[in-house]
Tab-separated table of C-alpha atoms in Angstrom:
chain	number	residue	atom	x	y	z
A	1	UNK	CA	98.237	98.496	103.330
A	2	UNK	CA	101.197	96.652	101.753
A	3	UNK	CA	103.922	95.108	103.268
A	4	UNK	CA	106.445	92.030	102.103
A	5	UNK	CA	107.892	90.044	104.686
A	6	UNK	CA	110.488	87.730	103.679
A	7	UNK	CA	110.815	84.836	106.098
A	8	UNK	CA	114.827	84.100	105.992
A	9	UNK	CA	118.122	86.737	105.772
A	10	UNK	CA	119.978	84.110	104.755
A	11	UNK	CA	119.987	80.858	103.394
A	12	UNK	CA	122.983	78.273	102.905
A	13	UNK	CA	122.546	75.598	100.071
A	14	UNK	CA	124.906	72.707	98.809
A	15	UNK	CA	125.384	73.475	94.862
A	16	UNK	CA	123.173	70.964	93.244
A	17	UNK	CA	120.183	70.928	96.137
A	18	UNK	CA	117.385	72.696	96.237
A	19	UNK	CA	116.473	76.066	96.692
A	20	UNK	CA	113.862	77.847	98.516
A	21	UNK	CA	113.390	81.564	99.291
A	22	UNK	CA	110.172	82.294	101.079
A	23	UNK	CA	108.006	85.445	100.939
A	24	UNK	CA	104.782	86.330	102.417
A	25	UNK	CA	102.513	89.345	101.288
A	26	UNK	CA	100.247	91.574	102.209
A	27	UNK	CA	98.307	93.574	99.702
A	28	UNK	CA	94.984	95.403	100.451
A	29	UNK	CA	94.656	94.962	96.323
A	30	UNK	CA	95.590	92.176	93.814
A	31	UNK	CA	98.948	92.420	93.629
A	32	UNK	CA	101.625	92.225	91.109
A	33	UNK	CA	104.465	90.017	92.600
A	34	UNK	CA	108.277	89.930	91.475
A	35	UNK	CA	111.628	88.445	92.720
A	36	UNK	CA	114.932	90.447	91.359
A	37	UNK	CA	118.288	88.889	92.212
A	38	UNK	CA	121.110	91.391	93.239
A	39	UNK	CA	124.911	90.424	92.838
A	40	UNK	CA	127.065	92.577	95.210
A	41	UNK	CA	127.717	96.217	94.094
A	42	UNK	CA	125.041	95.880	91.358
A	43	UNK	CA	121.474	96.596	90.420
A	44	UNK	CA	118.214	94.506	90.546
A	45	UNK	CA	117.800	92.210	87.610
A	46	UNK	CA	114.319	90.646	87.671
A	47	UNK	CA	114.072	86.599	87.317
A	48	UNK	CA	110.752	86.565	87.162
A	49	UNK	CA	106.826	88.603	87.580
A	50	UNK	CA	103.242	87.274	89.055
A	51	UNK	CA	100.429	88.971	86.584
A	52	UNK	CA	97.487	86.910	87.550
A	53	UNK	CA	97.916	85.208	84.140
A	54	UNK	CA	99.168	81.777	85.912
A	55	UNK	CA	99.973	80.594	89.417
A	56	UNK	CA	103.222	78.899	88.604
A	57	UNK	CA	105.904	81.549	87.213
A	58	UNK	CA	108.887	80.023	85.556
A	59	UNK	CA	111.869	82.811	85.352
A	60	UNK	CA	115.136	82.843	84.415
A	61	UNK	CA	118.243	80.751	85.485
A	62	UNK	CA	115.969	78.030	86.363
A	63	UNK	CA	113.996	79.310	89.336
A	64	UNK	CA	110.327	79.745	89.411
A	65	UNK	CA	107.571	80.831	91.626
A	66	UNK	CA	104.277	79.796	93.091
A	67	UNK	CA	101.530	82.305	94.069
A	68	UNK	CA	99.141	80.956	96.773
A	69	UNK	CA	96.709	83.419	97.569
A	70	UNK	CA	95.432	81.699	100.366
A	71	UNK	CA	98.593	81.683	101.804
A	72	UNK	CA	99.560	84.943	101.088
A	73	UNK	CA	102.818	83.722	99.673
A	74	UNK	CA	105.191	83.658	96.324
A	75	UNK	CA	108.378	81.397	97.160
A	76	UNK	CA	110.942	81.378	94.871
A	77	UNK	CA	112.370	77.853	93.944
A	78	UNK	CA	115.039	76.300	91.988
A	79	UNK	CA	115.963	72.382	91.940
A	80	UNK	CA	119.650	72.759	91.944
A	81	UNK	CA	121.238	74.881	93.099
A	82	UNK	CA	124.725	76.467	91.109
A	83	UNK	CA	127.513	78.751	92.176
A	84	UNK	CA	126.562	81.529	90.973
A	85	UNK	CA	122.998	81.849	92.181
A	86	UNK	CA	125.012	83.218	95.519
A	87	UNK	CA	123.764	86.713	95.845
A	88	UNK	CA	120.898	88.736	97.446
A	89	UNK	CA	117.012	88.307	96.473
A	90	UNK	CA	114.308	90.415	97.207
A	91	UNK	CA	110.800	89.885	96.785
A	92	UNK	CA	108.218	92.560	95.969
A	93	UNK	CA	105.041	93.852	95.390
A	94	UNK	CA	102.674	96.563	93.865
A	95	UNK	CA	99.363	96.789	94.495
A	96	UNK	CA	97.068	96.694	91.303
A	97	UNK	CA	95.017	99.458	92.547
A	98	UNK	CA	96.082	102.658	94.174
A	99	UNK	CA	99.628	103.422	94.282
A	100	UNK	CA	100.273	100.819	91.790
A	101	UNK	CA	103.677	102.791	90.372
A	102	UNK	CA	105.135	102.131	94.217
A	103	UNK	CA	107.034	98.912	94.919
A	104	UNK	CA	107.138	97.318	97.850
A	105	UNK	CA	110.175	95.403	99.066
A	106	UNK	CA	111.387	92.959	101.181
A	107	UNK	CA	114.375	93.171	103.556
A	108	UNK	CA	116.344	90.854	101.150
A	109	UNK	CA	117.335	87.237	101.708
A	110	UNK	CA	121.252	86.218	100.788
A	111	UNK	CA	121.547	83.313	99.276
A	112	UNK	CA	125.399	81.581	99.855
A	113	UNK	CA	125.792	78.415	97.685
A	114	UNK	CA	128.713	75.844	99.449
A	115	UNK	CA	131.010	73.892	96.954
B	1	UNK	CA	120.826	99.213	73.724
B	2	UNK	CA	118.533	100.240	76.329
B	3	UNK	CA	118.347	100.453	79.997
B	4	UNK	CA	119.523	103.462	82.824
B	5	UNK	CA	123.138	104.587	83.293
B	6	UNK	CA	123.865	105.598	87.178
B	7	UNK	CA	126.857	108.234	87.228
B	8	UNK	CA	129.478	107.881	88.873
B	9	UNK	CA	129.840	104.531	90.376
B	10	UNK	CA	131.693	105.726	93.606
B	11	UNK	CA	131.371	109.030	94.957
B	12	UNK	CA	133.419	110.340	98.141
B	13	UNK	CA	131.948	113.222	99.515
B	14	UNK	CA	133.362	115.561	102.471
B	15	UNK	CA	131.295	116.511	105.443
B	16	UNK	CA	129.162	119.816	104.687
B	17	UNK	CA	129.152	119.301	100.846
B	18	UNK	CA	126.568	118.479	98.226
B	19	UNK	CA	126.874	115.905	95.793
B	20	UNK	CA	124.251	114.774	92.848
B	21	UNK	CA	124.118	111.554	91.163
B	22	UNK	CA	122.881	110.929	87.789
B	23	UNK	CA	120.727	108.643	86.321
B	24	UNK	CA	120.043	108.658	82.697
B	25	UNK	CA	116.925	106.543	80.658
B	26	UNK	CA	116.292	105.688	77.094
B	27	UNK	CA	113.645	103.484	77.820
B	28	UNK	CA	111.024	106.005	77.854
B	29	UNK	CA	109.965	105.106	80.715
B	30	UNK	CA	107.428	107.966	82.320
B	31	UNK	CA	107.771	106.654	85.888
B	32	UNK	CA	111.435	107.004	87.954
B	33	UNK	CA	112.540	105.990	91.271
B	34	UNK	CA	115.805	106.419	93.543
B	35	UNK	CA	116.470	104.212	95.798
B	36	UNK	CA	118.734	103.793	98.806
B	37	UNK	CA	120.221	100.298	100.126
B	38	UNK	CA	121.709	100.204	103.783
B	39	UNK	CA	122.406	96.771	104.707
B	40	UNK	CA	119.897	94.190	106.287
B	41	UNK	CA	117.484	96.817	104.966
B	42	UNK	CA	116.416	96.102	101.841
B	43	UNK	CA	115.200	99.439	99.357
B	44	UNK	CA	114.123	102.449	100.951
B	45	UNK	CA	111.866	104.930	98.052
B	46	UNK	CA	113.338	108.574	98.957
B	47	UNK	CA	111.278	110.569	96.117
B	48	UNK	CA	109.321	109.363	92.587
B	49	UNK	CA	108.320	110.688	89.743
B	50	UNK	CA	105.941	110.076	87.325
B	51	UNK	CA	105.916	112.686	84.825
B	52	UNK	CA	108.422	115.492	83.555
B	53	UNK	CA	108.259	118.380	86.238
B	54	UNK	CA	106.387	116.383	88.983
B	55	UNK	CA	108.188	114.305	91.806
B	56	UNK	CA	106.927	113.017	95.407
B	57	UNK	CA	108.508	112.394	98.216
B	58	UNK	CA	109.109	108.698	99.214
B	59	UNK	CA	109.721	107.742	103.093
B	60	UNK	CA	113.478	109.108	103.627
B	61	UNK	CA	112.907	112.057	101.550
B	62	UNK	CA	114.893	114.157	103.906
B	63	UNK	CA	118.404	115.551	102.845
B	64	UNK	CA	117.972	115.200	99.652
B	65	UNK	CA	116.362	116.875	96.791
B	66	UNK	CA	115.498	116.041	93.180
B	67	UNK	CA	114.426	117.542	89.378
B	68	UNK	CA	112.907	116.481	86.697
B	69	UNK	CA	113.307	118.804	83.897
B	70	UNK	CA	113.789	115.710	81.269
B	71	UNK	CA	111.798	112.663	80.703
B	72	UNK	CA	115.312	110.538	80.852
B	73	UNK	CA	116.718	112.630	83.766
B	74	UNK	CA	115.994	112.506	87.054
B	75	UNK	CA	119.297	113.181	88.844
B	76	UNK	CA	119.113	113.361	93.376
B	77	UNK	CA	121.239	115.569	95.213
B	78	UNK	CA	122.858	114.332	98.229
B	79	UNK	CA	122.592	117.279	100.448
B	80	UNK	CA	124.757	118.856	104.052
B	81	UNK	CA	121.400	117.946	105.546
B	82	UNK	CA	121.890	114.560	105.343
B	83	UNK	CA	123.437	113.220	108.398
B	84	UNK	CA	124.050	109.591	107.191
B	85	UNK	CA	124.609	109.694	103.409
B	86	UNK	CA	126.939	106.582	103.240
B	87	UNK	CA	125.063	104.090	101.050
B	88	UNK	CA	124.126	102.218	98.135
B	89	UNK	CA	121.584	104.490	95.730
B	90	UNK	CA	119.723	102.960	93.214
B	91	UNK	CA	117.610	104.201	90.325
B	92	UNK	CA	114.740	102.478	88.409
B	93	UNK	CA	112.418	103.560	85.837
B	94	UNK	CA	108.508	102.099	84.842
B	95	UNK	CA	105.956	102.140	82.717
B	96	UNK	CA	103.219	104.391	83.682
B	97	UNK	CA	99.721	102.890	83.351
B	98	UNK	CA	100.304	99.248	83.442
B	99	UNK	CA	100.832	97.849	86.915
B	100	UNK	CA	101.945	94.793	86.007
B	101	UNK	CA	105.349	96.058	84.153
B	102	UNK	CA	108.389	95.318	86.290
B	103	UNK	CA	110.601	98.205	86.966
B	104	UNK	CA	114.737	98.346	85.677
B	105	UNK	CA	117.489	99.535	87.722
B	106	UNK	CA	120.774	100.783	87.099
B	107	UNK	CA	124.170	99.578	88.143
B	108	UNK	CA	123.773	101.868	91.155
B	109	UNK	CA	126.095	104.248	92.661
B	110	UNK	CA	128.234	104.023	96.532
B	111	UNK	CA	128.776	106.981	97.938
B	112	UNK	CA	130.919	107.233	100.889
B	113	UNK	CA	131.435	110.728	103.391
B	114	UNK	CA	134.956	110.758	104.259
């Protein structure tokens, strides 16, 4: 089974501190792993993908991702944070075998970035 | 350039009526998705295709209804049977065959029963 369970519906940063968005996994397969960013009243647009190619995903805007398998987990990061990374992110999966053209999403986390 | 085109942005619908939003492709992607957002929910699949002439139903499947007579058309009608049809509906399109592609999304479409 596949699920994505992301650990925070919102988070509240200072601009210029770090971010963190957590997300755990489950995945009966090895999974492919993405974060999308949504700005109110628009699509996903993907920051960045897990492939199996390397643990440590750089994406766009600055943020990147580590996938610990161990730990079931692909937390999205950035170092400083900016106004405009407020918006929604969702983390999600698809299982490499089996099903693999169905995504898997998490509930969302919003991200609000104080002045 | 490429990407998908969601028609019309908003869409007001009346009680009892059915309503179809478009979403158009030149990607050639094989693989297409809709999509609704409620909030605090994240994406909910209601029906998938993966080839011209095939579709499957997602997990809210019920109330609506789609076609895919096109490879870059796979347009969802909203129907009566829908009870709660006030949302946020998003369509994506893949890659068939290689798992690890990401999938796009339009600029999605808000419809709202009045």
């Amino acid at each position: 089974a596949q699920s994505v369970t992301q650990l925070d519906s919102h988070v509240s940063v200072s601009e210029g501190t770090p971010v963190l968005l957590r997300c755990n996994y489950s995945s009966s397969y090895s999974p492919s792993l993405f974060w999308y960013v949504q700005h109110p009243n628009k699509g996903l647009q993907l920051l960045l993908k897990y492939t199996s190619a390397a643990t440590l995903v750089k994406g766009i805007n600055g943020f990147e991702a580590e996938f610990k398998k161990s730990e079931t987990s692909f937390h999205l990061t950035k170092p400083s944070a900016h106004m405009s990374d407020a918006a929604e992110y969702f983390c999600v999966v698809t299982p490499l075998r089996n099903n693999f053209n169905k995504f898997y999403f998490g509930s969302g986390t919003k991200l609000n970035v104080k002045p | 350039d490429g990407g998908i085109t969601q028609s019309p942005k908003y869409l007001f619908r009346k009680e009892g009526q059915n309503v179809t939003l478009s979403c158009e492709q030149n990607l050639n992607h094989d693989a297409m998705y809709w999509y609704r957002q409620d909030p605090g929910q994240g994406l909910r699949l209601i029906y998938y295709s993966q080839i011209v002439n095939d579709f499957q139903k997602g997990d809210i499947a019920e109330g609506y209804s789609v076609s895919r007579e096109k490879k870059e058309s796979f347009p969802l009608t909203v129907t009566s049977a829908q009870k709660n049809p006030t949302a946020f509906y998003l369509c994506a399109s893949r890659v068939v065959g290689q798992p690890n592609t990401e999938a796009f999304f339009g600029q999605g479409t808000r419809l709202t029963v009045v």
